[in-house]
PDB file of C-alpha atoms in Angstrom:
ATOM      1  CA  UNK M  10    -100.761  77.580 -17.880  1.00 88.00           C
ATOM      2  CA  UNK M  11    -103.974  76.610 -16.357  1.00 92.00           C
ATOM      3  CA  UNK M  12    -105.549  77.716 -13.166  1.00 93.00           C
ATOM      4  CA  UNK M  13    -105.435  74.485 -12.060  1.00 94.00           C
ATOM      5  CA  UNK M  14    -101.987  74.030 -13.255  1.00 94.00           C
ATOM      6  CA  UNK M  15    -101.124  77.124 -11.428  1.00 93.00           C
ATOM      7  CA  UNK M  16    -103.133  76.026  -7.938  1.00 94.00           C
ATOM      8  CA  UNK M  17    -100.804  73.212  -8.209  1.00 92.00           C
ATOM      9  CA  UNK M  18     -97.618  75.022  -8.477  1.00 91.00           C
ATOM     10  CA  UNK M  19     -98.888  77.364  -5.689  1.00 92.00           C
ATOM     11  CA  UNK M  20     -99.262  74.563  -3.321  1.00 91.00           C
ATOM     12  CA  UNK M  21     -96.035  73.111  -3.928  1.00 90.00           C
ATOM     13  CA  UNK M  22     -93.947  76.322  -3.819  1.00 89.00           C
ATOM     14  CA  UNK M  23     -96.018  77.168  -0.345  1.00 91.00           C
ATOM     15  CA  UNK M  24     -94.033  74.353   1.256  1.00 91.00           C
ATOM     16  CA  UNK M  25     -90.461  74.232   1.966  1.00 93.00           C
ATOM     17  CA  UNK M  26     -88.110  72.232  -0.621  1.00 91.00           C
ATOM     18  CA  UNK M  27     -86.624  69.682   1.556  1.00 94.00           C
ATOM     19  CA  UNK M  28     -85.852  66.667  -0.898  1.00 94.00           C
ATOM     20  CA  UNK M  29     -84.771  68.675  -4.231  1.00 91.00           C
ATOM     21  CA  UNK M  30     -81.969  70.795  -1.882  1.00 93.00           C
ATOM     22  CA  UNK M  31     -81.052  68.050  -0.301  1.00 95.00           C
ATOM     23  CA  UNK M  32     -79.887  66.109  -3.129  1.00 95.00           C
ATOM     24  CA  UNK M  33     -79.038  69.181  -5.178  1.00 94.00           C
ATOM     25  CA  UNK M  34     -76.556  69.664  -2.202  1.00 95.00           C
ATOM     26  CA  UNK M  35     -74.999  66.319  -1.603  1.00 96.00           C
ATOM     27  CA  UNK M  36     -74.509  65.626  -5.461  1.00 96.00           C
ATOM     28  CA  UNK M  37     -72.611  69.155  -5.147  1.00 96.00           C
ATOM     29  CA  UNK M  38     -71.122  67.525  -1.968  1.00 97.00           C
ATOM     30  CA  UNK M  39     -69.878  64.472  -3.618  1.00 97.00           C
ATOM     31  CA  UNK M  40     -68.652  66.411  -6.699  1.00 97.00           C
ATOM     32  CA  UNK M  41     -66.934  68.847  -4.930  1.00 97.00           C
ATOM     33  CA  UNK M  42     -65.095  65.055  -2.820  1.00 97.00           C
ATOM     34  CA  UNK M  43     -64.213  63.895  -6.441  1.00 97.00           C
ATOM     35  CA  UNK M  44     -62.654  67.040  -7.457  1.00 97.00           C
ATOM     36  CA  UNK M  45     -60.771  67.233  -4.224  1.00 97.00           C
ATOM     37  CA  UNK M  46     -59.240  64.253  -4.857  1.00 96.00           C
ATOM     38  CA  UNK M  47     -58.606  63.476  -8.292  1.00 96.00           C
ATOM     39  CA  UNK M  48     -57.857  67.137  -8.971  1.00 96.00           C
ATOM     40  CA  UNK M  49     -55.819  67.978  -5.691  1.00 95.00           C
ATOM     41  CA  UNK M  50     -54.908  64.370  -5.229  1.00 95.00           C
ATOM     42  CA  UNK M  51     -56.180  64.771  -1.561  1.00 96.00           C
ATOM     43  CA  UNK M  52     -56.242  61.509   0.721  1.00 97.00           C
ATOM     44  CA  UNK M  53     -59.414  60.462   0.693  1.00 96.00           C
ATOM     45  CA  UNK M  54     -60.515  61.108   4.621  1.00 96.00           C
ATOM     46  CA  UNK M  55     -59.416  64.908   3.487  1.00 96.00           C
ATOM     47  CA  UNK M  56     -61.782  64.638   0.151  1.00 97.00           C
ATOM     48  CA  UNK M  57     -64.356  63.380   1.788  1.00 97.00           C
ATOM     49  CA  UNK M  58     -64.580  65.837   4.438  1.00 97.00           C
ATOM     50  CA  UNK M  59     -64.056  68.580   2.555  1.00 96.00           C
ATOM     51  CA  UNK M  60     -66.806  67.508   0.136  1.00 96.00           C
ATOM     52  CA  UNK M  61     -69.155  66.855   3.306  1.00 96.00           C
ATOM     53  CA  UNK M  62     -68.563  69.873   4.894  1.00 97.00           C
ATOM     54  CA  UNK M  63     -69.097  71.739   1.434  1.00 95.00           C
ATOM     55  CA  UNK M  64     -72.133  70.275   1.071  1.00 96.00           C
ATOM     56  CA  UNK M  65     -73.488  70.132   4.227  1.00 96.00           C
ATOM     57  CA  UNK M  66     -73.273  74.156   4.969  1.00 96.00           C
ATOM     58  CA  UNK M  67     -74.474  75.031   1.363  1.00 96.00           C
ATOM     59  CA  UNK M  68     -77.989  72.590   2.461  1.00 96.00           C
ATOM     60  CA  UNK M  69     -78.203  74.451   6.060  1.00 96.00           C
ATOM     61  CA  UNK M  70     -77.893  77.771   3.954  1.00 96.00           C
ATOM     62  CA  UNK M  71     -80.063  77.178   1.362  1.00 94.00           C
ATOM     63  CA  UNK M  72     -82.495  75.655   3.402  1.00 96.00           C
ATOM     64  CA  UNK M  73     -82.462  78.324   5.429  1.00 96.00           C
ATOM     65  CA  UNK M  74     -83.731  80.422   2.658  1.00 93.00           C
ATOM     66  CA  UNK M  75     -86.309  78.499   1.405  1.00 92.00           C
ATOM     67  CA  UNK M  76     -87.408  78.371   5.180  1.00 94.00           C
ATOM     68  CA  UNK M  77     -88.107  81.937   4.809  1.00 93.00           C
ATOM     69  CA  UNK M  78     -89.554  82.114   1.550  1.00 89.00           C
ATOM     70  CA  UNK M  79     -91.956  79.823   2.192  1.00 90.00           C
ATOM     71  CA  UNK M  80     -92.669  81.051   5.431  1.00 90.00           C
ATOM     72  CA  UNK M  81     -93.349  84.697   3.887  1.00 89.00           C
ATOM     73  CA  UNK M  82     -96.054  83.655   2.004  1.00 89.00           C
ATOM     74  CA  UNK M  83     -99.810  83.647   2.836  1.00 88.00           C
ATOM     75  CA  UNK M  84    -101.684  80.228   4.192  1.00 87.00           C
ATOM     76  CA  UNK M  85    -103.163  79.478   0.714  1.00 88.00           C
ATOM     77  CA  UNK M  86    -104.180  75.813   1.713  1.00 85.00           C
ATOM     78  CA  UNK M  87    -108.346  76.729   1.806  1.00 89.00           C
ATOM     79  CA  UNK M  88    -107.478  78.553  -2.146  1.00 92.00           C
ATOM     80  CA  UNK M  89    -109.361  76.992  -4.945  1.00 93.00           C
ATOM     81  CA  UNK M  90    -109.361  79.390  -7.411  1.00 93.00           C
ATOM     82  CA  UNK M  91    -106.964  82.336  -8.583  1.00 94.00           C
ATOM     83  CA  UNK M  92    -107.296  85.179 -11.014  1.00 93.00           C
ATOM     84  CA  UNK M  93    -105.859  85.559 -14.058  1.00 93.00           C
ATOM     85  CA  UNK M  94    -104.072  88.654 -14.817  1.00 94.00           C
ATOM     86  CA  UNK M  95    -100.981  90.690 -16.666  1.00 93.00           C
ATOM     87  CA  UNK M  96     -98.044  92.709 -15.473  1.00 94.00           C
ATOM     88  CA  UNK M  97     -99.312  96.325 -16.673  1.00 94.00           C
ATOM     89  CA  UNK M  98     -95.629  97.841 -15.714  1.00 94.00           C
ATOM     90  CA  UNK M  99     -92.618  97.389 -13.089  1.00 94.00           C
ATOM     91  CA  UNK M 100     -90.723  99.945 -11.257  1.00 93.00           C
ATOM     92  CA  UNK M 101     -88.505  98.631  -8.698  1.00 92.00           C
ATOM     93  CA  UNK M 102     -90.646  96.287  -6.305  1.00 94.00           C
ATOM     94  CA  UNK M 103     -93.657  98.140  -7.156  1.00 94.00           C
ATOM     95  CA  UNK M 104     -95.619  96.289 -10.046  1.00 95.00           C
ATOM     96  CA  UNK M 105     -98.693  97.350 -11.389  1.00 94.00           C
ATOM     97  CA  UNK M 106    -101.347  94.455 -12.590  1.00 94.00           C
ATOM     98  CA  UNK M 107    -104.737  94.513 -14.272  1.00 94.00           C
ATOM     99  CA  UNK M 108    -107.496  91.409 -14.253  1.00 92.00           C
ATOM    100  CA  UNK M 109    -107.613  89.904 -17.489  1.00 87.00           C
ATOM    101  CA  UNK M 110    -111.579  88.723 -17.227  1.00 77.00           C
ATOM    102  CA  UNK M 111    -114.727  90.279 -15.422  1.00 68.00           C
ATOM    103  CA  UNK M 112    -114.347  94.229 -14.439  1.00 65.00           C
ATOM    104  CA  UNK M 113    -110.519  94.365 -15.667  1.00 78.00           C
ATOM    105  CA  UNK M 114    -109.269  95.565 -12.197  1.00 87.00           C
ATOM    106  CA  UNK M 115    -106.419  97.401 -11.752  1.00 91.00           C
ATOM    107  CA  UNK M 116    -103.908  96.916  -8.833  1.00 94.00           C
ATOM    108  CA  UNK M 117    -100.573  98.284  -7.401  1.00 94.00           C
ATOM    109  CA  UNK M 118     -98.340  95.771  -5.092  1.00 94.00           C
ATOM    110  CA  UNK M 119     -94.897  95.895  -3.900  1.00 93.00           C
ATOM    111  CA  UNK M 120     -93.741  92.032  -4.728  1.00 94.00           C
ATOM    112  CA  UNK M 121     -90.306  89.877  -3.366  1.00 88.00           C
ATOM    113  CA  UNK M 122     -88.560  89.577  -6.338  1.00 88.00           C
ATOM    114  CA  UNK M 123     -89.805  91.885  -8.204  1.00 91.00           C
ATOM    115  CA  UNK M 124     -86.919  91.565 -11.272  1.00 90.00           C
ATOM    116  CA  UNK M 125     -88.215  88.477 -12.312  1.00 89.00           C
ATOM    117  CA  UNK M 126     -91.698  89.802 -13.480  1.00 91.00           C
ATOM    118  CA  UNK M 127     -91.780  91.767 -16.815  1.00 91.00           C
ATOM    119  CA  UNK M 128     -94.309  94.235 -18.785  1.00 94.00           C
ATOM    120  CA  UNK M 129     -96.507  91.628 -20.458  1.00 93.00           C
ATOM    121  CA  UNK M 130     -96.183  88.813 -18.445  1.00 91.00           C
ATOM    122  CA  UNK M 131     -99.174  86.296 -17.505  1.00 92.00           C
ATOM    123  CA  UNK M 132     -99.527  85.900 -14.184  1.00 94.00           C
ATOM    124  CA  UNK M 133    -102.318  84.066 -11.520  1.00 94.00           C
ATOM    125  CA  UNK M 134    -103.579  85.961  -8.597  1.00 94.00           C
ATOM    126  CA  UNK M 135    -104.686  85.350  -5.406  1.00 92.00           C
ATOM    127  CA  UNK M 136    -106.557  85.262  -3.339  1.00 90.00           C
ATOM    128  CA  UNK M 137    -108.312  88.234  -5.477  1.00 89.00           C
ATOM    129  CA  UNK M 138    -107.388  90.976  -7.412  1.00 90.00           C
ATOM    130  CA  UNK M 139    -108.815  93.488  -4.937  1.00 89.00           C
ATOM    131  CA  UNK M 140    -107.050  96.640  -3.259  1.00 92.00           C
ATOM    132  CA  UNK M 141    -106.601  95.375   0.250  1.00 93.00           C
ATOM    133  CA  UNK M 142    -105.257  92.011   0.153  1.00 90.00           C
ATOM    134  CA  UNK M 143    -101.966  91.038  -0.076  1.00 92.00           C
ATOM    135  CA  UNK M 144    -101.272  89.409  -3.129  1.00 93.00           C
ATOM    136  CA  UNK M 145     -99.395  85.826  -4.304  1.00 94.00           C
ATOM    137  CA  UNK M 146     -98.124  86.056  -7.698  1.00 94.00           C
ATOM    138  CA  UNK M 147     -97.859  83.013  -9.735  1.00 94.00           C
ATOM    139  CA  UNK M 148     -95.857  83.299 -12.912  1.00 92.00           C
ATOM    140  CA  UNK M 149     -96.881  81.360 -16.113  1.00 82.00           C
ATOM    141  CA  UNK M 150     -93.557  81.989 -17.864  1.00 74.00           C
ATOM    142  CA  UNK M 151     -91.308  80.616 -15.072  1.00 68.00           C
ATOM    143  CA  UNK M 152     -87.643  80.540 -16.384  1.00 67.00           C
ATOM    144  CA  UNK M 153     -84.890  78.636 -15.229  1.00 66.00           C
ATOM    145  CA  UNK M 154     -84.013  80.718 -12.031  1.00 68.00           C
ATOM    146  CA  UNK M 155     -86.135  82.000  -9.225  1.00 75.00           C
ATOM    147  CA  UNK M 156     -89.450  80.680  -7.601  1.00 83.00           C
ATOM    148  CA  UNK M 157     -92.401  80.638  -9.579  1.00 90.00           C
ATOM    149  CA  UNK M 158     -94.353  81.561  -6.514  1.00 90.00           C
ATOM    150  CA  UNK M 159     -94.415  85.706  -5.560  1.00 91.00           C
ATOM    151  CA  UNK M 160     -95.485  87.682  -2.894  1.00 91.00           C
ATOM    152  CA  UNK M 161     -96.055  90.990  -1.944  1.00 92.00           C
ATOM    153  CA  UNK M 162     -95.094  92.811   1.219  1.00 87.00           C
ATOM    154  CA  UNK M 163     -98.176  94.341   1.670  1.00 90.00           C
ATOM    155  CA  UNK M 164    -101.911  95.025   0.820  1.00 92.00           C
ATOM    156  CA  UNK M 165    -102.079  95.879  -3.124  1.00 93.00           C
ATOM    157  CA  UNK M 166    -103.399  99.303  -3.680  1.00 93.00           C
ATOM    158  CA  UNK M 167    -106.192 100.359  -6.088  1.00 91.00           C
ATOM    159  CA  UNK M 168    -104.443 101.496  -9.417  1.00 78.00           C
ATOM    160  CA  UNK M 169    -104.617 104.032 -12.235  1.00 65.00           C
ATOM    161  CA  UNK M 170    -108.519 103.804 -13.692  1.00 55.00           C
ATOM    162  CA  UNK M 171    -110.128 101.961 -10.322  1.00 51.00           C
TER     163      UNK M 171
END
């Protein structure tokens, strides 16, 4: 991944998903209608509320949570430029990183979603890879589950060798 391929992903994961969950959610709405009544044989008004109303509190709810995930992270709209770096180690939320050009800094954060970050891992950084600012994580080997986009909870501390 590129920096600018990762700027990219940083300023689309910094806003709140409103168009992917709500189609995710009414598809899931309308499958849930079919299976309600060609499964169940429901009556139709029955299907189709029950599908509505399934799909209608999963959106709230999962909007909800990308409400606050987005909402966690840092205003990174005035960022042009993030720092490339590794996971050095991972023990619970606390993940260690170190800069992969210039003076090879070493940092300690305590990152959201910590589990989905392992030893070796590429990551970008920003806004820098300094002790003292709190730190957005974007991963380069982005799997199937889980944002892309990480955060920590609080200023990174200088690590082992700084």
């Amino acid at each position: 991944m590129t920096q600018e391929q990762a700027l990219a992903m940083l300023r689309r994961y910094s806003r709140v998903q409103w168009v992917a969950t709500i189609v995710a959610w009414s598809i899931a709405g309308l499958i849930m209608m079919l299976i309600r009544r060609l499964l169940f044989e429901d009556p139709w008004s029955s299907a189709v509320s029950y599908g509505a109303y399934f799909g209608l509190v999963l959106m709230v709810v999962f909007l909800a949570m990308d409400w606050r995930r987005a909402h966690r992270l840092p205003d990174t709209s005035g960022w042009d430029r993030l720092e490339e770096a590794t996971i050095m180690a991972r023990e619970g939320p606390t993940v260690t990183l170190r800069g992969k050009r210039g003076a090879r800094r070493t940092v300690t954060a305590l990152v959201r979603q910590s589990h989905l970050l392992r030893e070796g891992d590429p990551v970008w950084v920003g806004p820098s890879l300094t002790a003292g600012e709190r730190l957005v994580l974007v991963r380069s080997t982005a799997g199937p589950f889980g944002t892309p986009v990480l955060s920590s909870f609080e200023p990174a501390t200088a690590g082992a060798g700084q």
